[in-house]
mmCIF file with all atom_site columns, N, CA and C in Angstrom:
data_model
loop_
_atom_site.group_PDB
_atom_site.id
_atom_site.type_symbol
_atom_site.label_atom_id
_atom_site.label_alt_id
_atom_site.label_comp_id
_atom_site.label_asym_id
_atom_site.label_entity_id
_atom_site.label_seq_id
_atom_site.pdbx_PDB_ins_code
_atom_site.Cartn_x
_atom_site.Cartn_y
_atom_site.Cartn_z
_atom_site.occupancy
_atom_site.B_iso_or_equiv
_atom_site.pdbx_formal_charge
_atom_site.auth_seq_id
_atom_site.auth_comp_id
_atom_site.auth_asym_id
_atom_site.auth_atom_id
_atom_site.pdbx_PDB_model_num
ATOM 1   N N  . UNK C 1 1  ? 10.507  -0.266  5.629   1.00 56.00 ? 30 UNK C N  1
ATOM 2   C CA . UNK C 1 1  ? 10.418  0.617   4.311   1.00 56.00 ? 30 UNK C CA 1
ATOM 3   C C  . UNK C 1 1  ? 10.228  0.214   2.763   1.00 56.00 ? 30 UNK C C  1
ATOM 4   N N  . UNK C 1 2  ? 11.456  -0.714  3.065   1.00 62.00 ? 31 UNK C N  1
ATOM 5   C CA . UNK C 1 2  ? 11.379  -2.335  1.786   1.00 62.00 ? 31 UNK C CA 1
ATOM 6   C C  . UNK C 1 2  ? 10.115  -1.750  0.643   1.00 62.00 ? 31 UNK C C  1
ATOM 7   N N  . UNK C 1 3  ? 9.012   -2.174  1.863   1.00 72.00 ? 32 UNK C N  1
ATOM 8   C CA . UNK C 1 3  ? 7.658   -2.982  0.816   1.00 72.00 ? 32 UNK C CA 1
ATOM 9   C C  . UNK C 1 3  ? 6.943   -1.408  0.309   1.00 72.00 ? 32 UNK C C  1
ATOM 10  N N  . UNK C 1 4  ? 7.416   0.068   1.020   1.00 81.00 ? 33 UNK C N  1
ATOM 11  C CA . UNK C 1 4  ? 6.705   0.846   0.366   1.00 81.00 ? 33 UNK C CA 1
ATOM 12  C C  . UNK C 1 4  ? 7.906   1.341   -0.600  1.00 81.00 ? 33 UNK C C  1
ATOM 13  N N  . UNK C 1 5  ? 9.300   1.052   -0.789  1.00 88.00 ? 34 UNK C N  1
ATOM 14  C CA . UNK C 1 5  ? 9.663   1.270   -2.426  1.00 88.00 ? 34 UNK C CA 1
ATOM 15  C C  . UNK C 1 5  ? 9.591   0.600   -3.662  1.00 88.00 ? 34 UNK C C  1
ATOM 16  N N  . UNK C 1 6  ? 9.288   -0.126  -3.273  1.00 88.00 ? 35 UNK C N  1
ATOM 17  C CA . UNK C 1 6  ? 8.560   -1.564  -4.229  1.00 88.00 ? 35 UNK C CA 1
ATOM 18  C C  . UNK C 1 6  ? 7.772   -1.438  -4.667  1.00 88.00 ? 35 UNK C C  1
ATOM 19  N N  . UNK C 1 7  ? 6.590   -1.019  -4.088  1.00 91.00 ? 36 UNK C N  1
ATOM 20  C CA . UNK C 1 7  ? 5.279   -0.309  -4.234  1.00 91.00 ? 36 UNK C CA 1
ATOM 21  C C  . UNK C 1 7  ? 5.837   0.798   -5.323  1.00 91.00 ? 36 UNK C C  1
ATOM 22  N N  . UNK C 1 8  ? 6.497   1.487   -4.449  1.00 90.00 ? 37 UNK C N  1
ATOM 23  C CA . UNK C 1 8  ? 6.579   3.127   -5.131  1.00 90.00 ? 37 UNK C CA 1
ATOM 24  C C  . UNK C 1 8  ? 7.413   2.852   -6.393  1.00 90.00 ? 37 UNK C C  1
ATOM 25  N N  . UNK C 1 9  ? 8.405   1.799   -6.718  1.00 91.00 ? 38 UNK C N  1
ATOM 26  C CA . UNK C 1 9  ? 8.549   1.969   -7.950  1.00 91.00 ? 38 UNK C CA 1
ATOM 27  C C  . UNK C 1 9  ? 7.341   0.962   -8.718  1.00 91.00 ? 38 UNK C C  1
ATOM 28  N N  . UNK C 1 10 ? 6.164   0.203   -8.135  1.00 90.00 ? 39 UNK C N  1
ATOM 29  C CA . UNK C 1 10 ? 5.199   -0.303  -9.640  1.00 90.00 ? 39 UNK C CA 1
ATOM 30  C C  . UNK C 1 10 ? 4.539   0.792   -9.549  1.00 90.00 ? 39 UNK C C  1
ATOM 31  N N  . UNK C 1 11 ? 4.263   2.018   -9.260  1.00 93.00 ? 40 UNK C N  1
ATOM 32  C CA . UNK C 1 11 ? 3.593   3.529   -9.559  1.00 93.00 ? 40 UNK C CA 1
ATOM 33  C C  . UNK C 1 11 ? 3.922   3.893   -10.121 1.00 93.00 ? 40 UNK C C  1
ATOM 34  N N  . UNK C 1 12 ? 5.491   4.368   -10.279 1.00 91.00 ? 41 UNK C N  1
ATOM 35  C CA . UNK C 1 12 ? 6.272   5.149   -11.040 1.00 91.00 ? 41 UNK C CA 1
ATOM 36  C C  . UNK C 1 12 ? 6.662   4.751   -12.556 1.00 91.00 ? 41 UNK C C  1
ATOM 37  N N  . UNK C 1 13 ? 6.716   3.494   -12.363 1.00 89.00 ? 42 UNK C N  1
ATOM 38  C CA . UNK C 1 13 ? 7.122   2.824   -13.449 1.00 89.00 ? 42 UNK C CA 1
ATOM 39  C C  . UNK C 1 13 ? 6.437   2.170   -14.572 1.00 89.00 ? 42 UNK C C  1
ATOM 40  N N  . UNK C 1 14 ? 4.840   2.314   -14.016 1.00 80.00 ? 43 UNK C N  1
ATOM 41  C CA . UNK C 1 14 ? 4.080   1.489   -15.165 1.00 80.00 ? 43 UNK C CA 1
ATOM 42  C C  . UNK C 1 14 ? 2.760   3.039   -14.743 1.00 80.00 ? 43 UNK C C  1
ATOM 43  N N  . UNK C 1 15 ? 1.904   3.768   -16.134 1.00 81.00 ? 44 UNK C N  1
ATOM 44  C CA . UNK C 1 15 ? 1.423   4.296   -15.358 1.00 81.00 ? 44 UNK C CA 1
ATOM 45  C C  . UNK C 1 15 ? 0.096   4.399   -16.108 1.00 81.00 ? 44 UNK C C  1
ATOM 46  N N  . UNK C 1 16 ? -0.286  2.337   -16.004 1.00 85.00 ? 45 UNK C N  1
ATOM 47  C CA . UNK C 1 16 ? -1.680  1.125   -15.787 1.00 85.00 ? 45 UNK C CA 1
ATOM 48  C C  . UNK C 1 16 ? -2.139  0.642   -15.183 1.00 85.00 ? 45 UNK C C  1
ATOM 49  N N  . UNK C 1 17 ? -3.335  0.897   -14.566 1.00 89.00 ? 46 UNK C N  1
ATOM 50  C CA . UNK C 1 17 ? -2.821  -0.583  -13.297 1.00 89.00 ? 46 UNK C CA 1
ATOM 51  C C  . UNK C 1 17 ? -3.394  -0.027  -12.345 1.00 89.00 ? 46 UNK C C  1
ATOM 52  N N  . UNK C 1 18 ? -3.369  -0.852  -11.008 1.00 93.00 ? 47 UNK C N  1
ATOM 53  C CA . UNK C 1 18 ? -3.785  -0.512  -9.813  1.00 93.00 ? 47 UNK C CA 1
ATOM 54  C C  . UNK C 1 18 ? -3.007  -1.777  -8.494  1.00 93.00 ? 47 UNK C C  1
ATOM 55  N N  . UNK C 1 19 ? -2.816  -0.674  -7.865  1.00 94.00 ? 48 UNK C N  1
ATOM 56  C CA . UNK C 1 19 ? -1.504  -1.306  -7.094  1.00 94.00 ? 48 UNK C CA 1
ATOM 57  C C  . UNK C 1 19 ? -2.717  -1.543  -5.461  1.00 94.00 ? 48 UNK C C  1
ATOM 58  N N  . UNK C 1 20 ? -2.386  -2.388  -4.783  1.00 94.00 ? 49 UNK C N  1
ATOM 59  C CA . UNK C 1 20 ? -3.041  -3.401  -3.475  1.00 94.00 ? 49 UNK C CA 1
ATOM 60  C C  . UNK C 1 20 ? -2.782  -3.011  -2.640  1.00 94.00 ? 49 UNK C C  1
ATOM 61  N N  . UNK C 1 21 ? -2.019  -2.960  -1.299  1.00 92.00 ? 50 UNK C N  1
ATOM 62  C CA . UNK C 1 21 ? -1.290  -2.566  -0.650  1.00 92.00 ? 50 UNK C CA 1
ATOM 63  C C  . UNK C 1 21 ? -1.470  -3.049  0.798   1.00 92.00 ? 50 UNK C C  1
ATOM 64  N N  . UNK C 1 22 ? -0.767  -4.027  1.327   1.00 91.00 ? 51 UNK C N  1
ATOM 65  C CA . UNK C 1 22 ? -1.369  -4.543  3.197   1.00 91.00 ? 51 UNK C CA 1
ATOM 66  C C  . UNK C 1 22 ? -0.308  -4.024  4.040   1.00 91.00 ? 51 UNK C C  1
ATOM 67  N N  . UNK C 1 23 ? -0.440  -3.781  5.411   1.00 91.00 ? 52 UNK C N  1
ATOM 68  C CA . UNK C 1 23 ? 0.006   -3.108  6.125   1.00 91.00 ? 52 UNK C CA 1
ATOM 69  C C  . UNK C 1 23 ? -0.400  -3.520  7.368   1.00 91.00 ? 52 UNK C C  1
ATOM 70  N N  . UNK C 1 24 ? -0.171  -3.659  8.675   1.00 92.00 ? 53 UNK C N  1
ATOM 71  C CA . UNK C 1 24 ? -0.895  -3.371  9.373   1.00 92.00 ? 53 UNK C CA 1
ATOM 72  C C  . UNK C 1 24 ? -2.016  -2.492  10.044  1.00 92.00 ? 53 UNK C C  1
ATOM 73  N N  . UNK C 1 25 ? -0.915  -1.313  10.121  1.00 93.00 ? 54 UNK C N  1
ATOM 74  C CA . UNK C 1 25 ? -1.547  -0.247  10.617  1.00 93.00 ? 54 UNK C CA 1
ATOM 75  C C  . UNK C 1 25 ? -1.815  0.788   9.586   1.00 93.00 ? 54 UNK C C  1
ATOM 76  N N  . UNK C 1 26 ? -2.295  0.900   8.553   1.00 91.00 ? 55 UNK C N  1
ATOM 77  C CA . UNK C 1 26 ? -2.074  1.897   7.735   1.00 91.00 ? 55 UNK C CA 1
ATOM 78  C C  . UNK C 1 26 ? -1.573  3.546   7.322   1.00 91.00 ? 55 UNK C C  1
ATOM 79  N N  . UNK C 1 27 ? -2.793  3.967   8.960   1.00 92.00 ? 56 UNK C N  1
ATOM 80  C CA . UNK C 1 27 ? -1.996  4.911   9.078   1.00 92.00 ? 56 UNK C CA 1
ATOM 81  C C  . UNK C 1 27 ? -1.287  5.169   9.643   1.00 92.00 ? 56 UNK C C  1
ATOM 82  N N  . UNK C 1 28 ? -0.211  4.785   10.243  1.00 92.00 ? 57 UNK C N  1
ATOM 83  C CA . UNK C 1 28 ? 1.574   4.613   10.912  1.00 92.00 ? 57 UNK C CA 1
ATOM 84  C C  . UNK C 1 28 ? 2.381   4.413   9.594   1.00 92.00 ? 57 UNK C C  1
ATOM 85  N N  . UNK C 1 29 ? 1.702   3.979   8.730   1.00 90.00 ? 58 UNK C N  1
ATOM 86  C CA . UNK C 1 29 ? 3.024   3.639   7.155   1.00 90.00 ? 58 UNK C CA 1
ATOM 87  C C  . UNK C 1 29 ? 3.327   4.773   6.425   1.00 90.00 ? 58 UNK C C  1
ATOM 88  N N  . UNK C 1 30 ? 3.954   5.809   7.090   1.00 91.00 ? 59 UNK C N  1
ATOM 89  C CA . UNK C 1 30 ? 3.909   7.135   6.307   1.00 91.00 ? 59 UNK C CA 1
ATOM 90  C C  . UNK C 1 30 ? 4.732   7.014   4.597   1.00 91.00 ? 59 UNK C C  1
ATOM 91  N N  . UNK C 1 31 ? 5.768   6.125   4.516   1.00 90.00 ? 60 UNK C N  1
ATOM 92  C CA . UNK C 1 31 ? 5.618   5.489   2.689   1.00 90.00 ? 60 UNK C CA 1
ATOM 93  C C  . UNK C 1 31 ? 4.366   5.843   2.364   1.00 90.00 ? 60 UNK C C  1
ATOM 94  N N  . UNK C 1 32 ? 3.834   5.196   2.817   1.00 92.00 ? 61 UNK C N  1
ATOM 95  C CA . UNK C 1 32 ? 2.506   4.308   2.224   1.00 92.00 ? 61 UNK C CA 1
ATOM 96  C C  . UNK C 1 32 ? 1.192   5.822   1.899   1.00 92.00 ? 61 UNK C C  1
ATOM 97  N N  . UNK C 1 33 ? 1.104   6.361   3.215   1.00 93.00 ? 62 UNK C N  1
ATOM 98  C CA . UNK C 1 33 ? -0.085  7.665   3.135   1.00 93.00 ? 62 UNK C CA 1
ATOM 99  C C  . UNK C 1 33 ? 0.691   8.583   1.976   1.00 93.00 ? 62 UNK C C  1
ATOM 100 N N  . UNK C 1 34 ? 2.035   8.633   1.816   1.00 94.00 ? 63 UNK C N  1
ATOM 101 C CA . UNK C 1 34 ? 2.929   9.550   1.278   1.00 94.00 ? 63 UNK C CA 1
ATOM 102 C C  . UNK C 1 34 ? 3.017   9.129   -0.742  1.00 94.00 ? 63 UNK C C  1
ATOM 103 N N  . UNK C 1 35 ? 2.621   8.006   -0.857  1.00 94.00 ? 64 UNK C N  1
ATOM 104 C CA . UNK C 1 35 ? 2.237   7.709   -1.712  1.00 94.00 ? 64 UNK C CA 1
ATOM 105 C C  . UNK C 1 35 ? 0.571   7.144   -2.489  1.00 94.00 ? 64 UNK C C  1
ATOM 106 N N  . UNK C 1 36 ? 0.282   6.986   -1.835  1.00 95.00 ? 65 UNK C N  1
ATOM 107 C CA . UNK C 1 36 ? -1.566  7.160   -1.699  1.00 95.00 ? 65 UNK C CA 1
ATOM 108 C C  . UNK C 1 36 ? -1.949  9.110   -1.539  1.00 95.00 ? 65 UNK C C  1
ATOM 109 N N  . UNK C 1 37 ? -1.208  9.744   -1.225  1.00 96.00 ? 66 UNK C N  1
ATOM 110 C CA . UNK C 1 37 ? -1.178  11.159  -1.544  1.00 96.00 ? 66 UNK C CA 1
ATOM 111 C C  . UNK C 1 37 ? -0.748  11.180  -3.344  1.00 96.00 ? 66 UNK C C  1
ATOM 112 N N  . UNK C 1 38 ? -0.011  10.879  -3.348  1.00 94.00 ? 67 UNK C N  1
ATOM 113 C CA . UNK C 1 38 ? 0.228   10.746  -5.192  1.00 94.00 ? 67 UNK C CA 1
ATOM 114 C C  . UNK C 1 38 ? -0.691  10.648  -5.688  1.00 94.00 ? 67 UNK C C  1
ATOM 115 N N  . UNK C 1 39 ? -0.933  8.775   -5.917  1.00 95.00 ? 68 UNK C N  1
ATOM 116 C CA . UNK C 1 39 ? -1.568  8.098   -6.533  1.00 95.00 ? 68 UNK C CA 1
ATOM 117 C C  . UNK C 1 39 ? -2.659  7.615   -6.142  1.00 95.00 ? 68 UNK C C  1
ATOM 118 N N  . UNK C 1 40 ? -3.291  8.538   -5.408  1.00 95.00 ? 69 UNK C N  1
ATOM 119 C CA . UNK C 1 40 ? -4.505  7.884   -5.283  1.00 95.00 ? 69 UNK C CA 1
ATOM 120 C C  . UNK C 1 40 ? -5.672  6.771   -5.927  1.00 95.00 ? 69 UNK C C  1
ATOM 121 N N  . UNK C 1 41 ? -5.388  7.894   -7.196  1.00 95.00 ? 70 UNK C N  1
ATOM 122 C CA . UNK C 1 41 ? -6.760  6.939   -8.180  1.00 95.00 ? 70 UNK C CA 1
ATOM 123 C C  . UNK C 1 41 ? -6.215  5.552   -8.503  1.00 95.00 ? 70 UNK C C  1
ATOM 124 N N  . UNK C 1 42 ? -5.246  5.438   -7.789  1.00 96.00 ? 71 UNK C N  1
ATOM 125 C CA . UNK C 1 42 ? -4.422  3.675   -8.022  1.00 96.00 ? 71 UNK C CA 1
ATOM 126 C C  . UNK C 1 42 ? -4.134  3.201   -7.257  1.00 96.00 ? 71 UNK C C  1
ATOM 127 N N  . UNK C 1 43 ? -3.941  3.554   -5.999  1.00 96.00 ? 72 UNK C N  1
ATOM 128 C CA . UNK C 1 43 ? -3.575  2.562   -5.266  1.00 96.00 ? 72 UNK C CA 1
ATOM 129 C C  . UNK C 1 43 ? -4.048  2.661   -3.682  1.00 96.00 ? 72 UNK C C  1
ATOM 130 N N  . UNK C 1 44 ? -4.825  1.356   -3.312  1.00 96.00 ? 73 UNK C N  1
ATOM 131 C CA . UNK C 1 44 ? -5.457  0.968   -2.039  1.00 96.00 ? 73 UNK C CA 1
ATOM 132 C C  . UNK C 1 44 ? -4.787  0.888   -0.942  1.00 96.00 ? 73 UNK C C  1
ATOM 133 N N  . UNK C 1 45 ? -4.526  1.332   0.213   1.00 95.00 ? 74 UNK C N  1
ATOM 134 C CA . UNK C 1 45 ? -4.045  0.727   1.531   1.00 95.00 ? 74 UNK C CA 1
ATOM 135 C C  . UNK C 1 45 ? -5.037  -0.331  2.037   1.00 95.00 ? 74 UNK C C  1
ATOM 136 N N  . UNK C 1 46 ? -5.036  -1.279  2.474   1.00 94.00 ? 75 UNK C N  1
ATOM 137 C CA . UNK C 1 46 ? -5.056  -1.882  3.363   1.00 94.00 ? 75 UNK C CA 1
ATOM 138 C C  . UNK C 1 46 ? -4.633  -2.417  4.406   1.00 94.00 ? 75 UNK C C  1
ATOM 139 N N  . UNK C 1 47 ? -5.713  -2.813  5.937   1.00 94.00 ? 76 UNK C N  1
ATOM 140 C CA . UNK C 1 47 ? -4.806  -3.034  7.304   1.00 94.00 ? 76 UNK C CA 1
ATOM 141 C C  . UNK C 1 47 ? -5.406  -4.042  6.323   1.00 94.00 ? 76 UNK C C  1
ATOM 142 N N  . UNK C 1 48 ? -3.991  -4.909  7.132   1.00 93.00 ? 77 UNK C N  1
ATOM 143 C CA . UNK C 1 48 ? -4.067  -6.448  7.226   1.00 93.00 ? 77 UNK C CA 1
ATOM 144 C C  . UNK C 1 48 ? -2.911  -6.641  8.211   1.00 93.00 ? 77 UNK C C  1
ATOM 145 N N  . UNK C 1 49 ? -3.020  -8.229  9.499   1.00 93.00 ? 78 UNK C N  1
ATOM 146 C CA . UNK C 1 49 ? -1.923  -8.630  10.075  1.00 93.00 ? 78 UNK C CA 1
ATOM 147 C C  . UNK C 1 49 ? -3.153  -10.186 10.179  1.00 93.00 ? 78 UNK C C  1
ATOM 148 N N  . UNK C 1 50 ? -1.274  -10.653 9.588   1.00 91.00 ? 79 UNK C N  1
ATOM 149 C CA . UNK C 1 50 ? -1.147  -12.008 9.427   1.00 91.00 ? 79 UNK C CA 1
ATOM 150 C C  . UNK C 1 50 ? -1.550  -12.872 10.715  1.00 91.00 ? 79 UNK C C  1
ATOM 151 N N  . UNK C 1 51 ? -1.470  -12.274 11.757  1.00 93.00 ? 80 UNK C N  1
ATOM 152 C CA . UNK C 1 51 ? -1.687  -12.556 13.324  1.00 93.00 ? 80 UNK C CA 1
ATOM 153 C C  . UNK C 1 51 ? -2.457  -12.795 13.440  1.00 93.00 ? 80 UNK C C  1
ATOM 154 N N  . UNK C 1 52 ? -3.958  -12.408 13.076  1.00 91.00 ? 81 UNK C N  1
ATOM 155 C CA . UNK C 1 52 ? -5.013  -12.329 13.254  1.00 91.00 ? 81 UNK C CA 1
ATOM 156 C C  . UNK C 1 52 ? -6.013  -12.744 12.143  1.00 91.00 ? 81 UNK C C  1
ATOM 157 N N  . UNK C 1 53 ? -7.060  -13.801 12.924  1.00 91.00 ? 82 UNK C N  1
ATOM 158 C CA . UNK C 1 53 ? -7.344  -14.296 11.089  1.00 91.00 ? 82 UNK C CA 1
ATOM 159 C C  . UNK C 1 53 ? -8.850  -13.677 10.277  1.00 91.00 ? 82 UNK C C  1
ATOM 160 N N  . UNK C 1 54 ? -9.064  -12.753 11.564  1.00 90.00 ? 83 UNK C N  1
ATOM 161 C CA . UNK C 1 54 ? -11.038 -12.236 11.233  1.00 90.00 ? 83 UNK C CA 1
ATOM 162 C C  . UNK C 1 54 ? -10.032 -10.757 10.477  1.00 90.00 ? 83 UNK C C  1
ATOM 163 N N  . UNK C 1 55 ? -8.703  -10.069 10.202  1.00 84.00 ? 84 UNK C N  1
ATOM 164 C CA . UNK C 1 55 ? -7.833  -9.877  9.183   1.00 84.00 ? 84 UNK C CA 1
ATOM 165 C C  . UNK C 1 55 ? -7.673  -9.903  7.834   1.00 84.00 ? 84 UNK C C  1
ATOM 166 N N  . UNK C 1 56 ? -7.823  -11.207 7.674   1.00 84.00 ? 85 UNK C N  1
ATOM 167 C CA . UNK C 1 56 ? -7.390  -11.891 6.399   1.00 84.00 ? 85 UNK C CA 1
ATOM 168 C C  . UNK C 1 56 ? -8.948  -11.906 5.316   1.00 84.00 ? 85 UNK C C  1
ATOM 169 N N  . UNK C 1 57 ? -9.804  -12.018 6.173   1.00 76.00 ? 86 UNK C N  1
ATOM 170 C CA . UNK C 1 57 ? -11.094 -12.496 6.094   1.00 76.00 ? 86 UNK C CA 1
ATOM 171 C C  . UNK C 1 57 ? -11.248 -11.304 4.525   1.00 76.00 ? 86 UNK C C  1
#
């Protein structure tokens, strides 16, 4: 939950710019999904698993 709190601070404290957040399973990250609902135009959530090389490319 720390990561989504950090993303929330970035989005709430600055009304400009775009944030790209990554996690293993975006559909399971309720914190990021909630932020995506609030900041859809500024937040992009992408899947990334550092143990799977193909997800990094």
